[in-house]
Amino acid sequence: MSEHLVLSTDGPVATLTIDRPAKRNALSYEMWSAIPGIAATVAADPAVRALVIRGGENFSAGADISEFTDLRRDAEGARRYQVAIHAATSALTDLPKPTIAAITGFCIGGGCELALACDLRLATDDARFGITPAKLGIVFSLPSTKQLVDVVGPSWAKQILYTADIVDAATALRIGLVNELHPADALAKRAHDLAELMATRSQVTIRGAKSIIGRITDGETAEDDAVLALYEGSVTSADYAEGVAAFLEKRTPRF
């Protein structure tokens, strides 16, 4: 666990707080390297049903530029750094529980990469977004580029990556980069409330939906044995029995 990443729980909701305000929550190699372990902790806790990732005044201003003079000064270092970033984003993408990025202030570069690895993105109405490898001579990784394309489409992905421009919150909402905008004083509650709502729903349904949506965005269009197993597992699950019973009894299901 990095000292700048704080994991806490409140009922069924875990919150990962990026806590490095002196550097606008810039993400260091150590922080990237800690994320897979944090994701594993969340995945292994049966009491936790959703994860919110948040910052403070800023979500994250991106990679820690000071590390370019040592950890990323040559090609080998850059490759090692990219491996850590990919492991972190993959751990969040593959987490079998809903993930929500609650975005405040700057969400730039690696910060945007982290947010794109989450299932949903909520933001304040003054948040700012950008992915800026075109200012550094770096080619953005294929997995993270795919996540950007999946969210905003190829044309906007090209504009964001070609220009390295900063996108305001209204534009981010319009192009689908974020799901919702909220005033700064309402964002944290909305993110937590949404996570709590998901926690009340069937986790069998949510895991199945997350798996199938991932398959669709990866280009799969046909049902295979793994998908059929998801169907079979759902109709033989305790959740299904409870859902049907609750429907017939006209009450709220208790999953």
C-alpha positions as a Markdown table, in Angstrom:
| # | Residue | x | y | z |
|---|---|---|---|---|
| 1 | Met | 0.0 | 0.0 | 0.0 |
| 2 | Ser | 1.3 | 3.4 | -0.9 |
| 3 | Glu | 1.2 | 6.2 | 1.7 |
| 4 | His | -0.6 | 8.3 | -0.8 |
| 5 | Leu | -3.5 | 5.8 | -1.4 |
| 6 | Val | -5.9 | 5.4 | 1.4 |
| 7 | Leu | -8.5 | 2.6 | 1.3 |
| 8 | Ser | -11.5 | 2.9 | 3.7 |
| 9 | Thr | -14.9 | 1.1 | 3.9 |
| 10 | Asp | -18.4 | 2.3 | 4.8 |
| 11 | Gly | -20.8 | -0.6 | 4.8 |
| 12 | Pro | -20.7 | -2.2 | 1.4 |
| 13 | Val | -18.8 | 0.6 | -0.2 |
| 14 | Ala | -15.0 | 0.9 | -0.3 |
| 15 | Thr | -13.4 | 4.2 | -1.1 |
| 16 | Leu | -9.9 | 4.6 | -2.5 |
| 17 | Thr | -8.7 | 8.1 | -1.9 |
| 18 | Ile | -5.7 | 9.6 | -3.8 |
| 19 | Asp | -4.0 | 11.7 | -1.1 |
| 20 | Arg | -1.1 | 13.6 | -2.5 |
| 21 | Pro | -2.3 | 17.2 | -2.5 |
| 22 | Ala | 1.1 | 18.8 | -2.6 |
| 23 | Lys | 1.6 | 17.4 | -6.1 |
| 24 | Arg | -2.1 | 17.7 | -7.2 |
| 25 | Asn | -2.4 | 13.9 | -6.7 |
| 26 | Ala | 0.2 | 13.1 | -9.3 |
| 27 | Leu | 0.6 | 9.3 | -9.6 |
| 28 | Ser | 4.1 | 7.9 | -8.8 |
| 29 | Tyr | 5.5 | 4.5 | -9.8 |
| 30 | Glu | 4.9 | 3.4 | -6.3 |
| 31 | Met | 1.3 | 4.4 | -6.4 |
| 32 | Trp | 0.7 | 2.6 | -9.7 |
| 33 | Ser | 2.4 | -0.5 | -8.3 |
| 34 | Ala | 0.2 | -0.5 | -5.2 |
| 35 | Ile | -3.2 | -0.4 | -7.1 |
| 36 | Pro | -3.3 | -4.2 | -8.1 |
| 37 | Gly | -2.9 | -5.2 | -4.4 |
| 38 | Ile | -5.6 | -2.7 | -3.4 |
| 39 | Ala | -8.0 | -4.1 | -6.0 |
| 40 | Ala | -7.3 | -7.6 | -4.8 |
| 41 | Thr | -8.2 | -6.6 | -1.3 |
| 42 | Val | -11.5 | -5.1 | -2.5 |
| 43 | Ala | -12.2 | -8.2 | -4.6 |
| 44 | Ala | -11.5 | -10.6 | -1.7 |
| 45 | Asp | -13.8 | -8.8 | 0.9 |
| 46 | Pro | -17.3 | -10.2 | 0.6 |
| 47 | Ala | -18.7 | -7.3 | 2.6 |
| 48 | Val | -17.6 | -4.8 | -0.1 |
| 49 | Arg | -19.8 | -4.6 | -3.1 |
| 50 | Ala | -18.6 | -1.4 | -4.9 |
| 51 | Leu | -15.5 | 0.8 | -5.1 |
| 52 | Val | -15.3 | 4.6 | -5.4 |
| 53 | Ile | -12.1 | 6.2 | -6.4 |
| 54 | Arg | -11.7 | 9.9 | -5.5 |
| 55 | Gly | -9.1 | 12.6 | -4.9 |
| 56 | Gly | -9.4 | 15.9 | -3.0 |
| 57 | Glu | -9.2 | 19.2 | -4.7 |
| 58 | Asn | -8.0 | 17.3 | -7.8 |
| 59 | Phe | -8.6 | 13.8 | -8.9 |
| 60 | Ser | -5.1 | 13.5 | -10.3 |
| 61 | Ala | -3.0 | 15.8 | -12.4 |
| 62 | Gly | -1.3 | 12.8 | -14.1 |
| 63 | Ala | 2.0 | 11.0 | -13.8 |
| 64 | Asp | 4.6 | 12.3 | -11.4 |
| 65 | Ile | 6.8 | 14.3 | -13.9 |
| 66 | Ser | 9.7 | 14.4 | -11.4 |
| 67 | Glu | 10.2 | 10.7 | -12.1 |
| 68 | Phe | 11.0 | 11.3 | -15.7 |
| 69 | Thr | 14.5 | 12.3 | -14.6 |
| 70 | Asp | 15.2 | 9.0 | -13.0 |
| 71 | Leu | 12.6 | 6.2 | -13.3 |
| 72 | Arg | 11.6 | 7.1 | -16.9 |
| 73 | Arg | 14.7 | 8.8 | -18.3 |
| 74 | Asp | 15.4 | 6.0 | -20.8 |
| 75 | Ala | 13.5 | 3.5 | -22.9 |
| 76 | Glu | 13.9 | 0.6 | -20.4 |
| 77 | Gly | 12.6 | 2.7 | -17.5 |
| 78 | Ala | 9.7 | 3.9 | -19.7 |
| 79 | Arg | 8.8 | 0.3 | -20.5 |
| 80 | Arg | 8.9 | -0.7 | -16.8 |
| 81 | Tyr | 6.7 | 2.2 | -15.8 |
| 82 | Gln | 4.2 | 1.3 | -18.5 |
| 83 | Val | 4.0 | -2.3 | -17.2 |
| 84 | Ala | 3.1 | -0.9 | -13.8 |
| 85 | Ile | 0.4 | 1.4 | -15.3 |
| 86 | His | -1.1 | -1.5 | -17.3 |
| 87 | Ala | -1.2 | -3.7 | -14.3 |
| 88 | Ala | -3.0 | -1.1 | -12.3 |
| 89 | Thr | -5.6 | -0.2 | -14.9 |
| 90 | Ser | -6.2 | -3.9 | -15.7 |
| 91 | Ala | -6.7 | -4.7 | -12.0 |
| 92 | Leu | -9.5 | -2.1 | -11.9 |
| 93 | Thr | -11.1 | -3.1 | -15.2 |
| 94 | Asp | -11.1 | -6.7 | -14.2 |
| 95 | Leu | -12.4 | -6.1 | -10.6 |
| 96 | Pro | -15.7 | -8.1 | -10.5 |
| 97 | Lys | -17.4 | -5.3 | -8.6 |
| 98 | Pro | -18.7 | -1.9 | -9.8 |
| 99 | Thr | -16.1 | 0.9 | -9.8 |
| 100 | Ile | -16.9 | 4.6 | -9.8 |
| 101 | Ala | -14.4 | 7.5 | -10.4 |
| 102 | Ala | -15.6 | 10.6 | -8.5 |
| 103 | Ile | -13.6 | 13.3 | -10.4 |
| 104 | Thr | -12.8 | 16.7 | -9.0 |
| 105 | Gly | -10.5 | 19.4 | -10.4 |
| 106 | Phe | -7.8 | 18.1 | -12.8 |
| 107 | Cys | -8.1 | 14.6 | -14.3 |
| 108 | Ile | -5.1 | 14.6 | -16.7 |
| 109 | Gly | -2.9 | 12.0 | -18.3 |
| 110 | Gly | -2.5 | 9.1 | -15.9 |
| 111 | Gly | -5.4 | 10.4 | -13.9 |
| 112 | Cys | -7.7 | 10.1 | -16.9 |
| 113 | Glu | -6.2 | 6.7 | -17.6 |
| 114 | Leu | -7.2 | 5.6 | -14.0 |
| 115 | Ala | -10.7 | 7.1 | -14.4 |
| 116 | Leu | -11.2 | 5.3 | -17.7 |
| 117 | Ala | -10.4 | 2.0 | -16.0 |
| 118 | Cys | -13.5 | 2.5 | -13.8 |
| 119 | Asp | -17.0 | 1.5 | -14.9 |
| 120 | Leu | -18.5 | 4.9 | -14.3 |
| 121 | Arg | -17.2 | 8.4 | -14.1 |
| 122 | Leu | -19.0 | 11.2 | -12.1 |
| 123 | Ala | -17.5 | 14.7 | -12.0 |
| 124 | Thr | -17.8 | 18.2 | -10.7 |
| 125 | Asp | -19.1 | 20.7 | -13.1 |
| 126 | Asp | -15.7 | 22.5 | -13.0 |
| 127 | Ala | -13.5 | 19.4 | -13.6 |
| 128 | Arg | -11.0 | 19.4 | -16.4 |
| 129 | Phe | -9.8 | 16.4 | -18.5 |
| 130 | Gly | -6.9 | 15.7 | -20.8 |
| 131 | Ile | -4.6 | 13.0 | -22.1 |
| 132 | Thr | -1.3 | 14.6 | -23.0 |
| 133 | Pro | 1.3 | 12.1 | -24.4 |
| 134 | Ala | 1.5 | 14.3 | -27.6 |
| 135 | Lys | 3.3 | 16.8 | -25.4 |
| 136 | Leu | 5.9 | 14.2 | -24.4 |
| 137 | Gly | 6.5 | 12.1 | -27.5 |
| 138 | Ile | 4.9 | 9.0 | -25.9 |
| 139 | Val | 2.5 | 6.7 | -27.7 |
| 140 | Phe | -0.5 | 6.0 | -25.5 |
| 141 | Ser | -0.9 | 2.3 | -24.7 |
| 142 | Leu | -3.3 | 0.2 | -26.8 |
| 143 | Pro | -5.4 | -1.0 | -23.8 |
| 144 | Ser | -5.9 | 2.5 | -22.5 |
| 145 | Thr | -6.5 | 3.9 | -26.0 |
| 146 | Lys | -9.2 | 1.2 | -26.4 |
| 147 | Gln | -10.9 | 2.3 | -23.2 |
| 148 | Leu | -10.9 | 5.9 | -24.4 |
| 149 | Val | -12.3 | 4.8 | -27.8 |
| 150 | Asp | -14.9 | 2.6 | -26.1 |
| 151 | Val | -16.1 | 5.6 | -24.1 |
| 152 | Val | -16.0 | 8.6 | -26.5 |
| 153 | Gly | -15.7 | 6.9 | -29.9 |
| 154 | Pro | -12.7 | 7.0 | -32.4 |
| 155 | Ser | -13.2 | 10.6 | -33.6 |
| 156 | Trp | -13.1 | 12.2 | -30.2 |
| 157 | Ala | -10.3 | 9.9 | -29.1 |
| 158 | Lys | -8.3 | 11.2 | -32.0 |
| 159 | Gln | -9.0 | 14.8 | -31.1 |
| 160 | Ile | -8.1 | 14.3 | -27.4 |
| 161 | Leu | -4.8 | 12.4 | -28.2 |
| 162 | Tyr | -3.8 | 14.4 | -31.3 |
| 163 | Thr | -4.2 | 17.8 | -29.6 |
| 164 | Ala | -3.5 | 17.1 | -25.9 |
| 165 | Asp | -6.1 | 19.8 | -25.3 |
| 166 | Ile | -7.8 | 20.2 | -21.9 |
| 167 | Val | -11.5 | 19.3 | -22.1 |
| 168 | Asp | -14.0 | 21.1 | -19.8 |
| 169 | Ala | -16.7 | 19.2 | -17.9 |
| 170 | Ala | -19.6 | 20.2 | -20.1 |
| 171 | Thr | -17.7 | 18.8 | -23.2 |
| 172 | Ala | -16.7 | 15.7 | -21.2 |
| 173 | Leu | -20.4 | 15.0 | -20.5 |
| 174 | Arg | -21.5 | 15.7 | -24.1 |
| 175 | Ile | -19.0 | 13.2 | -25.6 |
| 176 | Gly | -19.6 | 10.5 | -23.0 |
| 177 | Leu | -16.3 | 10.8 | -21.1 |
| 178 | Val | -18.3 | 11.2 | -17.9 |
| 179 | Asn | -21.8 | 9.9 | -16.9 |
| 180 | Glu | -22.9 | 12.7 | -14.7 |
| 181 | Leu | -21.9 | 16.2 | -13.5 |
| 182 | His | -22.6 | 17.6 | -10.0 |
| 183 | Pro | -21.7 | 20.6 | -7.9 |
| 184 | Ala | -18.5 | 20.1 | -5.9 |
| 185 | Asp | -20.4 | 19.9 | -2.6 |
| 186 | Ala | -22.7 | 17.1 | -4.0 |
| 187 | Leu | -20.3 | 14.8 | -5.8 |
| 188 | Ala | -19.0 | 12.7 | -3.0 |
| 189 | Lys | -22.5 | 11.9 | -1.7 |
| 190 | Arg | -23.8 | 11.1 | -5.2 |
| 191 | Ala | -20.9 | 8.8 | -5.9 |
| 192 | His | -21.4 | 7.0 | -2.5 |
| 193 | Asp | -25.2 | 6.8 | -2.9 |
| 194 | Leu | -24.9 | 5.4 | -6.4 |
| 195 | Ala | -22.4 | 2.8 | -5.1 |
| 196 | Glu | -24.8 | 1.9 | -2.3 |
| 197 | Leu | -27.6 | 1.5 | -4.7 |
| 198 | Met | -25.6 | -0.9 | -6.8 |
| 199 | Ala | -24.7 | -2.8 | -3.6 |
| 200 | Thr | -28.5 | -3.5 | -3.1 |
| 201 | Arg | -28.9 | -5.0 | -6.5 |
| 202 | Ser | -28.1 | -8.6 | -7.5 |
| 203 | Gln | -24.4 | -9.2 | -7.5 |
| 204 | Val | -25.0 | -12.1 | -9.8 |
| 205 | Thr | -26.5 | -9.8 | -12.4 |
| 206 | Ile | -23.8 | -7.1 | -11.9 |
| 207 | Arg | -20.9 | -9.6 | -12.3 |
| 208 | Gly | -22.6 | -11.1 | -15.4 |
| 209 | Ala | -23.3 | -7.7 | -17.0 |
| 210 | Lys | -19.7 | -6.5 | -16.4 |
| 211 | Ser | -18.3 | -9.7 | -18.0 |
| 212 | Ile | -20.7 | -9.6 | -21.0 |
| 213 | Ile | -20.2 | -5.8 | -21.6 |
| 214 | Gly | -16.4 | -6.4 | -21.5 |
| 215 | Arg | -16.8 | -9.2 | -24.0 |
| 216 | Ile | -18.9 | -6.9 | -26.3 |
| 217 | Thr | -16.4 | -4.1 | -26.2 |
| 218 | Asp | -13.7 | -6.6 | -27.0 |
| 219 | Gly | -15.6 | -7.4 | -30.2 |
| 220 | Glu | -17.4 | -10.6 | -29.3 |
| 221 | Thr | -20.9 | -11.0 | -30.7 |
| 222 | Ala | -21.6 | -14.7 | -30.2 |
| 223 | Glu | -22.6 | -16.5 | -27.0 |
| 224 | Asp | -20.0 | -19.1 | -26.0 |
| 225 | Asp | -19.9 | -21.7 | -23.2 |
| 226 | Ala | -18.6 | -19.1 | -20.7 |
| 227 | Val | -21.6 | -16.8 | -21.4 |
| 228 | Leu | -24.0 | -19.7 | -21.3 |
| 229 | Ala | -22.5 | -20.6 | -17.9 |
| 230 | Leu | -23.3 | -17.1 | -16.7 |
| 231 | Tyr | -26.9 | -17.6 | -17.7 |
| 232 | Glu | -27.1 | -21.0 | -16.1 |
| 233 | Gly | -25.4 | -19.8 | -12.9 |
| 234 | Ser | -27.9 | -16.9 | -12.6 |
| 235 | Val | -31.1 | -18.9 | -12.8 |
| 236 | Thr | -29.8 | -21.5 | -10.3 |
| 237 | Ser | -28.5 | -18.8 | -7.9 |
| 238 | Ala | -29.9 | -17.7 | -4.5 |
| 239 | Asp | -30.3 | -14.3 | -6.0 |
| 240 | Tyr | -32.7 | -15.6 | -8.6 |
| 241 | Ala | -34.7 | -17.4 | -6.0 |
| 242 | Glu | -34.9 | -14.3 | -3.8 |
| 243 | Gly | -35.7 | -12.0 | -6.8 |
| 244 | Val | -38.6 | -14.2 | -7.9 |
| 245 | Ala | -39.9 | -14.6 | -4.3 |
| 246 | Ala | -39.7 | -10.8 | -3.8 |
| 247 | Phe | -41.6 | -10.1 | -7.0 |
| 248 | Leu | -44.4 | -12.5 | -6.2 |
| 249 | Glu | -44.6 | -11.2 | -2.6 |
| 250 | Lys | -44.5 | -7.6 | -3.9 |
| 251 | Arg | -41.5 | -6.6 | -1.7 |
| 252 | Thr | -38.0 | -5.3 | -2.2 |
| 253 | Pro | -35.5 | -8.1 | -2.8 |
| 254 | Arg | -32.8 | -8.7 | -0.2 |
| 255 | Phe | -29.7 | -9.8 | -2.1 |
